[in-house]
Amino acid sequence: MSECRHDDLEDRPDAMATRLLVTRIRAEAQALGFQQLGIATAPVAGTEARLQRWLTLGWQGAMHWMARHGRRRTRPAELVPGTRTILSVRMDYRSDHDHDAWETLADGRRAYIARYALGRDYHKLMRKRLQALATRIETIIGPFGYRVFVDSAPVMEKPLAQAAGLGWIGRNTLLLNRSAGSWFFLGELYTDLPLPADTPGQDHCGSCHACLEICPTQAIVAPYRLDARRCIAYLTIEHPGSIPEDLRAPIGNRVFGCDDCQLVCPWNKFAALTREHAFSAVPDRSTGTLVDLFRWDEPRFLRETEGSAIRRLGHERWLRNLAVGLGNAPRSAAVLSALRERLDHPSALVREHVRWALGRQGSD
């Protein structure tokens, strides 16, 4: 965190100046395209204990970084010394209507890509906007200490967002908002500013269990408890190796992530379409067929996924995921031909999943 040189807000004669500053900060955040900004001092109570239980069960799978950094993940001031408050922001990303997603899932010939990855990768865009927010705050109060995070470093973004009043962590373990559902990205600005914290979000899931019932792989093992090792988002994005055979069929045509628990969430009827052109769906990502995408060579994969979150997969895991989708696709000459073309692929990981897919299609 940079050296703090701003006037100490606590030295001001009354709280009016602080309240006006908070109002100004929220207005600046909205002007930069954030739909909401909240203020927290730490994650919600119990976060550290829940994280430790989750790690002890091994539900993080191959995401070994989740166990690193000790308490710094749940104690902001230990991660960034001098941190007093966290500005938590959200930005809508929904670029299509729910019926488009259901239509893709129902068409076994098409590849389903998580809605957040249909457009441009959000990390750089949000980091630049948060940096711009910090710069605007500096024009108001002078230099202050801060650090920007967007899905980076050991930051508990959902518990922080709940503590900042942006919503609550629902039964599907995603952050839910009464007026915006869950189709949004989160980002944080750790600061040394002595600002008043917002009221934490309260649970409004009620008696609904739709997310538990819809999960294709039963990864939501109980309300508010997710075994990432069974989660399609983990298996198709984070998991580096072979996808367990018993989970391949339930994956269906989901080749990058999964949105089922969001699609059935009643609160998402309030979700608005994004106003960010960068998050608009790229046609090949929203309408591409499994066969066509499977035939991309590595140079084309890199070209087509430039600026996309999908690129972090690499071509090998892209083919692995598509092979699973093709194994679950309606049988056709095109599917069989595409799979056979990859039988001698240099990657043992790809070959294994291609052989499984051909076996599932009833072909050697």
XYZ file of C-alpha atoms in Angstrom:
364
model
C 0.000 0.000 0.000
C 1.359 3.425 -0.886
C 2.239 5.896 1.867
C -0.782 7.668 3.311
C -0.515 11.452 2.990
C -4.165 12.471 3.040
C -5.689 14.513 5.843
C -6.990 12.220 8.532
C -10.766 12.252 8.111
C -11.184 11.600 11.822
C -9.694 15.038 12.553
C -12.575 16.812 10.822
C -14.998 18.652 13.126
C -18.008 16.408 12.455
C -19.190 13.362 10.520
C -20.841 15.465 7.821
C -17.657 15.681 5.732
C -17.242 11.900 5.877
C -20.851 11.298 4.845
C -20.444 13.716 1.940
C -17.238 11.948 0.910
C -18.969 8.567 0.913
C -21.803 9.994 -1.192
C -19.261 11.422 -3.622
C -17.375 8.122 -3.822
C -20.596 6.239 -4.637
C -21.437 8.776 -7.345
C -17.975 8.476 -8.875
C -18.237 4.682 -8.847
C -21.570 4.825 -10.637
C -20.158 7.250 -13.205
C -17.402 4.724 -13.920
C -19.928 1.996 -14.701
C -20.222 0.198 -11.371
C -23.808 -0.564 -10.431
C -23.156 -0.463 -6.679
C -20.455 0.313 -4.145
C -20.429 -0.742 -0.515
C -18.003 -0.310 2.367
C -16.717 -3.030 4.715
C -14.043 -3.311 7.375
C -13.654 -7.115 7.226
C -15.473 -10.169 5.838
C -18.667 -11.259 7.588
C -18.286 -13.081 10.890
C -17.508 -16.780 10.629
C -15.788 -16.552 7.239
C -12.419 -17.718 8.533
C -13.839 -20.781 10.292
C -15.956 -21.760 7.275
C -12.980 -21.433 4.947
C -10.862 -23.626 7.187
C -13.546 -26.324 7.351
C -13.858 -26.248 3.563
C -10.113 -26.636 3.129
C -9.932 -29.420 5.710
C -12.507 -31.382 3.698
C -10.356 -30.960 0.590
C -13.246 -29.471 -1.369
C -10.913 -27.010 -3.070
C -9.586 -29.833 -5.270
C -6.473 -28.792 -7.196
C -6.908 -25.121 -6.267
C -3.980 -25.339 -3.865
C -3.619 -21.564 -3.693
C -6.790 -21.460 -1.588
C -4.787 -22.805 1.362
C -1.904 -20.368 0.992
C -1.368 -17.069 2.798
C -2.899 -18.289 6.059
C -5.149 -15.739 7.749
C -4.312 -12.971 5.277
C -7.177 -14.194 3.095
C -9.738 -13.395 5.783
C -7.910 -10.528 7.515
C -7.487 -7.633 5.069
C -5.066 -5.669 7.262
C -2.681 -8.639 7.318
C -2.740 -8.891 3.530
C -2.288 -5.142 2.991
C -0.925 -3.445 6.114
C -2.731 -0.246 6.918
C -6.066 -1.353 5.469
C -9.003 0.119 7.381
C -11.904 -0.152 4.959
C -12.649 -2.010 1.735
C -14.663 -0.491 -1.087
C -16.509 -3.394 -2.705
C -18.084 -2.865 -6.123
C -20.190 -4.861 -8.537
C -20.681 -4.595 -12.298
C -23.442 -6.304 -14.289
C -22.368 -8.669 -17.077
C -25.533 -10.385 -18.266
C -25.587 -10.061 -22.069
C -28.526 -12.231 -23.076
C -31.856 -13.411 -21.776
C -32.300 -16.660 -19.850
C -34.166 -18.354 -22.693
C -31.047 -18.114 -24.905
C -29.047 -20.022 -22.298
C -31.709 -22.710 -21.894
C -31.925 -23.117 -25.677
C -28.185 -23.711 -25.905
C -28.239 -26.222 -23.053
C -31.122 -28.074 -24.726
C -29.300 -28.290 -28.061
C -26.694 -31.013 -27.628
C -24.946 -29.948 -30.827
C -24.009 -26.522 -29.457
C -21.334 -25.635 -26.911
C -22.462 -23.948 -23.722
C -20.074 -21.297 -22.376
C -20.717 -19.584 -19.053
C -22.387 -16.239 -19.658
C -19.569 -14.310 -17.995
C -17.105 -15.518 -20.648
C -19.189 -14.656 -23.718
C -17.615 -11.212 -23.983
C -14.335 -9.598 -23.051
C -12.377 -10.724 -19.994
C -13.539 -8.526 -17.141
C -10.340 -8.474 -15.101
C -8.484 -5.710 -16.934
C -11.592 -3.606 -17.485
C -12.580 -3.629 -13.815
C -9.032 -3.083 -12.597
C -8.745 0.013 -14.770
C -12.096 1.311 -13.514
C -11.126 0.736 -9.885
C -7.820 2.485 -10.474
C -9.760 5.360 -12.017
C -11.992 5.438 -8.941
C -8.942 5.666 -6.687
C -7.574 8.510 -8.804
C -10.870 10.382 -8.540
C -10.879 9.955 -4.765
C -7.365 11.397 -4.689
C -8.596 14.498 -6.482
C -11.088 14.973 -3.650
C -8.997 14.237 -0.538
C -5.414 13.998 -1.767
C -3.150 10.929 -1.789
C -4.242 7.959 0.277
C -3.185 4.343 0.653
C -4.964 1.775 -1.488
C -4.648 -1.422 -3.521
C -6.891 -2.720 -6.296
C -8.103 -6.324 -6.485
C -10.224 -8.051 -9.129
C -10.333 -11.793 -8.562
C -6.677 -11.578 -7.599
C -4.542 -12.287 -4.535
C -6.060 -13.940 -1.443
C -9.208 -11.833 -1.230
C -12.548 -13.195 0.031
C -14.583 -11.143 -2.405
C -18.020 -12.605 -1.689
C -17.867 -12.344 2.136
C -16.459 -8.834 1.757
C -19.260 -7.899 -0.629
C -21.837 -9.264 1.817
C -20.215 -7.305 4.651
C -20.378 -4.201 2.427
C -24.109 -4.641 1.893
C -23.996 -5.682 -1.770
C -26.064 -8.784 -1.107
C -25.845 -12.134 0.640
C -24.143 -15.430 -0.095
C -26.928 -17.699 -1.274
C -27.445 -21.426 -1.038
C -25.509 -21.824 -4.290
C -22.556 -20.003 -2.610
C -22.827 -17.072 -5.055
C -23.512 -13.511 -4.000
C -27.172 -12.610 -4.535
C -28.717 -9.171 -4.676
C -32.445 -8.493 -4.309
C -32.524 -6.034 -7.195
C -29.812 -7.526 -9.417
C -29.729 -11.296 -8.920
C -26.221 -12.706 -9.348
C -25.124 -11.845 -12.897
C -22.367 -9.434 -11.868
C -18.621 -9.242 -11.277
C -17.012 -8.109 -8.032
C -13.940 -6.006 -7.330
C -12.315 -4.395 -4.305
C -10.329 -1.338 -3.336
C -8.453 -1.891 -0.064
C -7.956 1.530 1.525
C -6.560 3.176 4.632
C -9.546 5.529 4.800
C -11.555 5.640 8.074
C -14.970 5.350 6.435
C -18.160 4.030 8.056
C -19.037 0.451 7.114
C -22.369 -0.353 5.470
C -24.903 -2.754 6.971
C -24.115 -6.328 5.893
C -26.504 -8.036 3.501
C -29.116 -10.359 4.986
C -30.105 -13.782 3.648
C -33.225 -13.812 1.478
C -33.084 -17.342 0.049
C -36.112 -18.285 2.142
C -37.254 -21.861 1.573
C -35.981 -22.036 -2.023
C -33.744 -24.985 -2.923
C -33.876 -24.636 -6.719
C -30.088 -24.355 -7.065
C -29.471 -27.585 -5.151
C -32.048 -29.434 -7.232
C -30.780 -28.237 -10.633
C -27.023 -28.771 -10.132
C -26.092 -31.385 -12.778
C -23.336 -32.949 -10.674
C -24.794 -32.361 -7.187
C -21.823 -30.156 -6.349
C -23.946 -28.140 -3.900
C -23.847 -30.910 -1.318
C -25.928 -28.937 1.185
C -27.251 -25.379 1.444
C -24.311 -22.943 1.321
C -21.820 -25.805 0.898
C -20.064 -26.443 -2.414
C -17.711 -29.329 -3.161
C -15.684 -27.715 -5.945
C -14.379 -31.110 -7.035
C -17.844 -31.878 -8.412
C -18.603 -28.400 -9.755
C -18.655 -28.094 -13.558
C -17.094 -24.641 -13.378
C -14.152 -26.157 -11.510
C -13.930 -29.271 -13.685
C -13.945 -27.387 -16.984
C -11.866 -24.361 -15.958
C -9.685 -24.909 -12.882
C -9.114 -28.673 -12.953
C -5.868 -29.423 -14.838
C -6.201 -33.150 -15.431
C -8.620 -35.869 -16.414
C -12.282 -35.216 -15.670
C -13.686 -38.049 -13.503
C -15.632 -40.427 -15.728
C -18.734 -40.466 -13.527
C -19.053 -36.695 -13.943
C -18.573 -36.513 -17.716
C -22.114 -37.398 -18.739
C -23.729 -34.882 -16.337
C -21.536 -32.135 -17.812
C -23.533 -32.386 -21.037
C -22.499 -29.674 -23.501
C -21.048 -27.289 -20.898
C -17.513 -26.730 -22.166
C -16.541 -23.671 -20.087
C -18.247 -23.202 -16.772
C -21.865 -23.668 -15.759
C -24.746 -21.308 -14.974
C -27.567 -23.672 -14.036
C -27.798 -22.513 -10.417
C -28.054 -18.911 -11.615
C -30.550 -19.661 -14.361
C -33.048 -21.134 -11.889
C -32.488 -18.584 -9.119
C -35.721 -16.586 -8.655
C -33.766 -13.443 -7.794
C -32.277 -13.341 -11.278
C -35.607 -12.263 -12.724
C -34.503 -8.814 -11.503
C -31.100 -8.945 -13.217
C -30.590 -6.230 -15.822
C -28.705 -6.582 -19.084
C -25.211 -5.118 -18.958
C -24.550 -1.625 -20.213
C -20.925 -2.538 -20.966
C -20.423 -3.137 -24.671
C -17.259 -5.114 -23.851
C -19.370 -7.784 -22.150
C -21.625 -8.328 -25.185
C -21.553 -11.879 -26.485
C -19.181 -12.786 -29.312
C -21.201 -14.852 -31.858
C -18.894 -17.895 -32.051
C -18.937 -18.174 -28.262
C -22.703 -17.991 -27.917
C -23.759 -19.992 -30.999
C -20.761 -22.192 -31.841
C -21.266 -25.914 -32.376
C -19.177 -28.513 -30.592
C -17.887 -29.894 -33.886
C -16.806 -26.509 -35.242
C -15.048 -25.466 -32.019
C -13.346 -28.867 -31.691
C -11.736 -28.385 -35.089
C -9.943 -25.187 -34.048
C -6.188 -25.707 -34.110
C -4.094 -23.953 -31.479
C -3.346 -20.804 -33.524
C -7.036 -20.341 -34.212
C -7.913 -21.011 -30.566
C -5.495 -18.285 -29.497
C -6.835 -15.919 -32.135
C -10.508 -16.502 -31.359
C -10.055 -16.263 -27.594
C -7.889 -13.152 -27.539
C -9.154 -10.872 -24.778
C -11.389 -13.645 -23.428
C -11.356 -15.478 -20.106
C -11.475 -18.698 -22.127
C -7.860 -18.330 -23.245
C -6.544 -19.222 -19.797
C -7.695 -22.798 -20.432
C -5.131 -23.405 -23.149
C -5.864 -25.418 -26.272
C -5.360 -28.805 -24.603
C -8.056 -28.376 -21.943
C -10.313 -26.693 -24.505
C -10.181 -29.902 -26.569
C -10.622 -32.026 -23.433
C -13.835 -30.216 -22.551
C -15.172 -30.293 -26.092
C -14.456 -34.016 -26.345
C -16.695 -34.545 -23.315
C -19.382 -32.420 -24.952
C -19.115 -34.417 -28.168
C -19.403 -37.646 -26.215
C -22.712 -36.365 -24.849
C -23.913 -34.944 -28.189
C -26.530 -36.544 -30.451
C -24.819 -39.189 -32.577
C -23.980 -38.016 -36.090
C -21.410 -38.583 -38.796
C -19.979 -35.113 -38.147
C -19.464 -35.839 -34.441
C -17.769 -39.170 -35.102
C -15.553 -37.700 -37.805
C -14.442 -34.809 -35.603
C -13.556 -37.141 -32.735
C -11.642 -39.570 -34.945
C -9.565 -36.683 -36.277
C -8.185 -36.196 -32.752
C -7.500 -39.851 -31.895
C -3.780 -39.354 -32.469
C -3.531 -35.955 -30.800
C -0.130 -35.387 -29.131
C -1.788 -34.868 -25.738
C -2.576 -37.997 -23.743
C -5.241 -35.975 -21.916
C -7.035 -35.172 -25.167
C -6.698 -38.740 -26.496
C -8.195 -40.180 -23.308
C -11.299 -37.999 -23.503
C -11.666 -38.590 -27.248
C -11.625 -42.359 -26.699
C -14.236 -41.998 -23.971
C -16.405 -39.884 -26.250
C -16.186 -42.375 -29.091
C -17.081 -45.181 -26.700
C -20.075 -43.228 -25.469
C -21.097 -42.645 -29.084
C -20.957 -46.411 -29.650
C -17.871 -46.270 -31.839
C -14.314 -47.508 -31.403
